[in-house]
């Protein structure tokens, strides 16, 4: 029984390695986005991105355990994050005033927010369209 569990994903090793890297990239990049909201002192969006990130980690856990619907749900979470970023750039950022003692100036928000929107949009497309991600999700895997 233990031998079966240990070698469960051996035939899909390349797919699992690729998807594992994608999941690690989401965990690291999402934490960076949350931290940047905190450093810019945009606390409502910090809290919202923290909730989004927590929910995406729960869905990611379901995807890694072989639940097929979680792959689509994670792609939707990525698109929701990118859409919220576009909304922030177009509607919220022009109306915000920069705090006097912010750790990072507001002038760099469009740069990293645009990069985050592009990255999460591409991540959503990879989650939906890539066969390696689909096979890894069907097999199930862990991050280490």
PDB file of C-alpha atoms in Angstrom:
ATOM      1  CA  UNK A   1       0.000   0.000   0.000  1.00  0.00           C
ATOM      2  CA  UNK A   2       2.742   2.461   0.868  1.00  0.00           C
ATOM      3  CA  UNK A   3       4.602   1.576  -2.307  1.00  0.00           C
ATOM      4  CA  UNK A   4       1.511   2.424  -4.345  1.00  0.00           C
ATOM      5  CA  UNK A   5       1.174   5.799  -2.624  1.00  0.00           C
ATOM      6  CA  UNK A   6       4.830   6.641  -3.068  1.00  0.00           C
ATOM      7  CA  UNK A   7       4.837   5.854  -6.790  1.00  0.00           C
ATOM      8  CA  UNK A   8       1.360   7.241  -7.489  1.00  0.00           C
ATOM      9  CA  UNK A   9       2.552  10.045  -9.775  1.00  0.00           C
ATOM     10  CA  UNK A  10       5.724   8.431 -11.115  1.00  0.00           C
ATOM     11  CA  UNK A  11       4.409   8.091 -14.671  1.00  0.00           C
ATOM     12  CA  UNK A  12       3.463  11.804 -14.754  1.00  0.00           C
ATOM     13  CA  UNK A  13       6.652  13.137 -13.160  1.00  0.00           C
ATOM     14  CA  UNK A  14       7.245  15.906 -15.729  1.00  0.00           C
ATOM     15  CA  UNK A  15       3.664  17.155 -15.474  1.00  0.00           C
ATOM     16  CA  UNK A  16       3.777  17.143 -11.704  1.00  0.00           C
ATOM     17  CA  UNK A  17       7.085  19.037 -11.611  1.00  0.00           C
ATOM     18  CA  UNK A  18       5.729  21.708 -13.976  1.00  0.00           C
ATOM     19  CA  UNK A  19       2.496  22.117 -12.006  1.00  0.00           C
ATOM     20  CA  UNK A  20       4.363  22.141  -8.707  1.00  0.00           C
ATOM     21  CA  UNK A  21       6.474  25.063  -9.971  1.00  0.00           C
ATOM     22  CA  UNK A  22       3.312  26.861 -11.062  1.00  0.00           C
ATOM     23  CA  UNK A  23       1.772  26.446  -7.610  1.00  0.00           C
ATOM     24  CA  UNK A  24       4.943  27.666  -5.875  1.00  0.00           C
ATOM     25  CA  UNK A  25       5.042  30.684  -8.192  1.00  0.00           C
ATOM     26  CA  UNK A  26       1.457  31.528  -7.224  1.00  0.00           C
ATOM     27  CA  UNK A  27       2.216  31.214  -3.520  1.00  0.00           C
ATOM     28  CA  UNK A  28       5.299  33.437  -3.733  1.00  0.00           C
ATOM     29  CA  UNK A  29       3.915  36.011  -6.156  1.00  0.00           C
ATOM     30  CA  UNK A  30       0.603  36.274  -4.274  1.00  0.00           C
ATOM     31  CA  UNK A  31       2.452  36.923  -1.024  1.00  0.00           C
ATOM     32  CA  UNK A  32       4.502  39.638  -2.742  1.00  0.00           C
ATOM     33  CA  UNK A  33       1.337  41.351  -3.995  1.00  0.00           C
ATOM     34  CA  UNK A  34      -0.169  41.275  -0.507  1.00  0.00           C
ATOM     35  CA  UNK A  35       3.015  42.701   0.980  1.00  0.00           C
ATOM     36  CA  UNK A  36       3.136  45.494  -1.582  1.00  0.00           C
ATOM     37  CA  UNK A  37      -0.425  46.533  -0.722  1.00  0.00           C
ATOM     38  CA  UNK A  38       0.645  46.669   2.911  1.00  0.00           C
ATOM     39  CA  UNK A  39       3.756  48.717   2.118  1.00  0.00           C
ATOM     40  CA  UNK A  40       1.696  51.166   0.029  1.00  0.00           C
ATOM     41  CA  UNK A  41      -0.684  51.489   2.997  1.00  0.00           C
ATOM     42  CA  UNK A  42      -3.749  50.582   0.977  1.00  0.00           C
ATOM     43  CA  UNK A  43      -5.240  48.593   3.836  1.00  0.00           C
ATOM     44  CA  UNK A  44      -8.652  47.710   2.401  1.00  0.00           C
ATOM     45  CA  UNK A  45      -7.065  46.205  -0.670  1.00  0.00           C
ATOM     46  CA  UNK A  46      -4.493  44.517   1.533  1.00  0.00           C
ATOM     47  CA  UNK A  47      -7.299  42.799   3.443  1.00  0.00           C
ATOM     48  CA  UNK A  48      -9.156  41.912   0.246  1.00  0.00           C
ATOM     49  CA  UNK A  49      -6.068  40.447  -1.370  1.00  0.00           C
ATOM     50  CA  UNK A  50      -5.359  38.501   1.803  1.00  0.00           C
ATOM     51  CA  UNK A  51      -8.835  36.930   1.654  1.00  0.00           C
ATOM     52  CA  UNK A  52      -8.432  36.203  -2.084  1.00  0.00           C
ATOM     53  CA  UNK A  53      -5.059  34.605  -1.456  1.00  0.00           C
ATOM     54  CA  UNK A  54      -6.390  32.433   1.368  1.00  0.00           C
ATOM     55  CA  UNK A  55      -9.309  31.240  -0.752  1.00  0.00           C
ATOM     56  CA  UNK A  56      -6.999  30.490  -3.669  1.00  0.00           C
ATOM     57  CA  UNK A  57      -4.789  28.381  -1.391  1.00  0.00           C
ATOM     58  CA  UNK A  58      -7.830  26.363  -0.300  1.00  0.00           C
ATOM     59  CA  UNK A  59      -8.817  25.789  -3.932  1.00  0.00           C
ATOM     60  CA  UNK A  60      -5.200  24.965  -4.784  1.00  0.00           C
ATOM     61  CA  UNK A  61      -5.211  22.302  -2.063  1.00  0.00           C
ATOM     62  CA  UNK A  62      -8.310  20.752  -3.603  1.00  0.00           C
ATOM     63  CA  UNK A  63      -6.669  20.809  -7.037  1.00  0.00           C
ATOM     64  CA  UNK A  64      -3.574  19.083  -5.696  1.00  0.00           C
ATOM     65  CA  UNK A  65      -5.779  16.352  -4.193  1.00  0.00           C
ATOM     66  CA  UNK A  66      -7.213  15.445  -7.596  1.00  0.00           C
ATOM     67  CA  UNK A  67     -10.529  17.308  -7.572  1.00  0.00           C
ATOM     68  CA  UNK A  68     -11.159  18.176 -11.222  1.00  0.00           C
ATOM     69  CA  UNK A  69     -13.431  21.151 -10.625  1.00  0.00           C
ATOM     70  CA  UNK A  70     -10.761  22.902  -8.571  1.00  0.00           C
ATOM     71  CA  UNK A  71      -8.573  23.405 -11.655  1.00  0.00           C
ATOM     72  CA  UNK A  72     -11.312  25.515 -13.241  1.00  0.00           C
ATOM     73  CA  UNK A  73     -12.064  27.233  -9.967  1.00  0.00           C
ATOM     74  CA  UNK A  74      -8.399  28.133  -9.498  1.00  0.00           C
ATOM     75  CA  UNK A  75      -8.310  29.574 -13.015  1.00  0.00           C
ATOM     76  CA  UNK A  76     -11.364  31.671 -12.121  1.00  0.00           C
ATOM     77  CA  UNK A  77      -9.634  32.804  -8.924  1.00  0.00           C
ATOM     78  CA  UNK A  78      -6.630  33.908 -10.999  1.00  0.00           C
ATOM     79  CA  UNK A  79      -8.916  35.812 -13.385  1.00  0.00           C
ATOM     80  CA  UNK A  80     -10.756  37.387 -10.464  1.00  0.00           C
ATOM     81  CA  UNK A  81      -7.444  38.598  -9.060  1.00  0.00           C
ATOM     82  CA  UNK A  82      -6.445  40.063 -12.413  1.00  0.00           C
ATOM     83  CA  UNK A  83      -9.860  41.702 -12.816  1.00  0.00           C
ATOM     84  CA  UNK A  84      -9.676  43.201  -9.340  1.00  0.00           C
ATOM     85  CA  UNK A  85      -6.251  44.566 -10.220  1.00  0.00           C
ATOM     86  CA  UNK A  86      -7.614  46.226 -13.347  1.00  0.00           C
ATOM     87  CA  UNK A  87     -10.448  47.715 -11.322  1.00  0.00           C
ATOM     88  CA  UNK A  88      -7.937  49.004  -8.772  1.00  0.00           C
ATOM     89  CA  UNK A  89      -5.798  50.634 -11.454  1.00  0.00           C
ATOM     90  CA  UNK A  90      -8.672  52.260 -13.303  1.00  0.00           C
ATOM     91  CA  UNK A  91     -11.087  53.258 -10.509  1.00  0.00           C
ATOM     92  CA  UNK A  92      -9.417  53.195  -7.100  1.00  0.00           C
ATOM     93  CA  UNK A  93      -5.838  54.353  -7.689  1.00  0.00           C
ATOM     94  CA  UNK A  94      -6.714  57.738  -9.262  1.00  0.00           C
ATOM     95  CA  UNK A  95      -8.826  58.647  -6.220  1.00  0.00           C
ATOM     96  CA  UNK A  96      -6.330  57.613  -3.534  1.00  0.00           C
ATOM     97  CA  UNK A  97      -4.025  60.054  -1.859  1.00  0.00           C
ATOM     98  CA  UNK A  98      -0.510  58.987  -1.083  1.00  0.00           C
ATOM     99  CA  UNK A  99       0.281  58.796   2.635  1.00  0.00           C
ATOM    100  CA  UNK A 100       3.086  61.027   3.789  1.00  0.00           C
ATOM    101  CA  UNK A 101       5.263  58.250   5.178  1.00  0.00           C
ATOM    102  CA  UNK A 102       4.539  55.333   2.831  1.00  0.00           C
ATOM    103  CA  UNK A 103       7.304  52.763   2.573  1.00  0.00           C
ATOM    104  CA  UNK A 104       6.923  52.524  -1.203  1.00  0.00           C
ATOM    105  CA  UNK A 105       5.708  55.477  -3.308  1.00  0.00           C
ATOM    106  CA  UNK A 106       2.398  55.148  -5.150  1.00  0.00           C
ATOM    107  CA  UNK A 107       4.098  55.902  -8.456  1.00  0.00           C
ATOM    108  CA  UNK A 108       5.270  52.271  -8.744  1.00  0.00           C
ATOM    109  CA  UNK A 109       1.819  50.750  -8.219  1.00  0.00           C
ATOM    110  CA  UNK A 110       0.932  50.677 -11.943  1.00  0.00           C
ATOM    111  CA  UNK A 111       4.179  48.856 -12.699  1.00  0.00           C
ATOM    112  CA  UNK A 112       3.833  45.959 -10.297  1.00  0.00           C
ATOM    113  CA  UNK A 113       0.040  45.828 -10.553  1.00  0.00           C
ATOM    114  CA  UNK A 114       0.226  45.576 -14.337  1.00  0.00           C
ATOM    115  CA  UNK A 115       2.784  42.799 -14.020  1.00  0.00           C
ATOM    116  CA  UNK A 116       0.573  40.977 -11.519  1.00  0.00           C
ATOM    117  CA  UNK A 117      -2.491  41.315 -13.768  1.00  0.00           C
ATOM    118  CA  UNK A 118      -0.610  39.957 -16.749  1.00  0.00           C
ATOM    119  CA  UNK A 119       0.920  37.124 -14.743  1.00  0.00           C
ATOM    120  CA  UNK A 120      -2.350  35.969 -13.233  1.00  0.00           C
ATOM    121  CA  UNK A 121      -4.154  36.211 -16.593  1.00  0.00           C
ATOM    122  CA  UNK A 122      -1.492  33.995 -18.159  1.00  0.00           C
ATOM    123  CA  UNK A 123      -1.659  31.687 -15.144  1.00  0.00           C
ATOM    124  CA  UNK A 124      -5.413  31.284 -15.658  1.00  0.00           C
ATOM    125  CA  UNK A 125      -4.868  30.368 -19.304  1.00  0.00           C
ATOM    126  CA  UNK A 126      -2.218  27.825 -18.336  1.00  0.00           C
ATOM    127  CA  UNK A 127      -4.511  26.291 -15.712  1.00  0.00           C
ATOM    128  CA  UNK A 128      -7.269  25.819 -18.289  1.00  0.00           C
ATOM    129  CA  UNK A 129      -5.404  25.038 -21.503  1.00  0.00           C
ATOM    130  CA  UNK A 130      -2.254  23.162 -20.495  1.00  0.00           C
ATOM    131  CA  UNK A 131      -2.490  19.364 -20.698  1.00  0.00           C
ATOM    132  CA  UNK A 132       0.368  18.906 -18.228  1.00  0.00           C
ATOM    133  CA  UNK A 133      -1.522  20.799 -15.553  1.00  0.00           C
ATOM    134  CA  UNK A 134      -4.673  18.793 -16.251  1.00  0.00           C
ATOM    135  CA  UNK A 135      -2.843  15.454 -15.964  1.00  0.00           C
ATOM    136  CA  UNK A 136      -1.074  16.516 -12.774  1.00  0.00           C
ATOM    137  CA  UNK A 137      -4.374  17.582 -11.237  1.00  0.00           C
ATOM    138  CA  UNK A 138      -5.987  14.264 -12.132  1.00  0.00           C
ATOM    139  CA  UNK A 139      -3.089  12.338 -10.614  1.00  0.00           C
ATOM    140  CA  UNK A 140      -2.755  14.416  -7.456  1.00  0.00           C
ATOM    141  CA  UNK A 141       0.517  15.681  -6.032  1.00  0.00           C
ATOM    142  CA  UNK A 142       2.146  17.500  -3.138  1.00  0.00           C
ATOM    143  CA  UNK A 143       4.350  20.577  -3.193  1.00  0.00           C
ATOM    144  CA  UNK A 144       7.507  18.835  -2.017  1.00  0.00           C
TER     145      UNK A 144
END
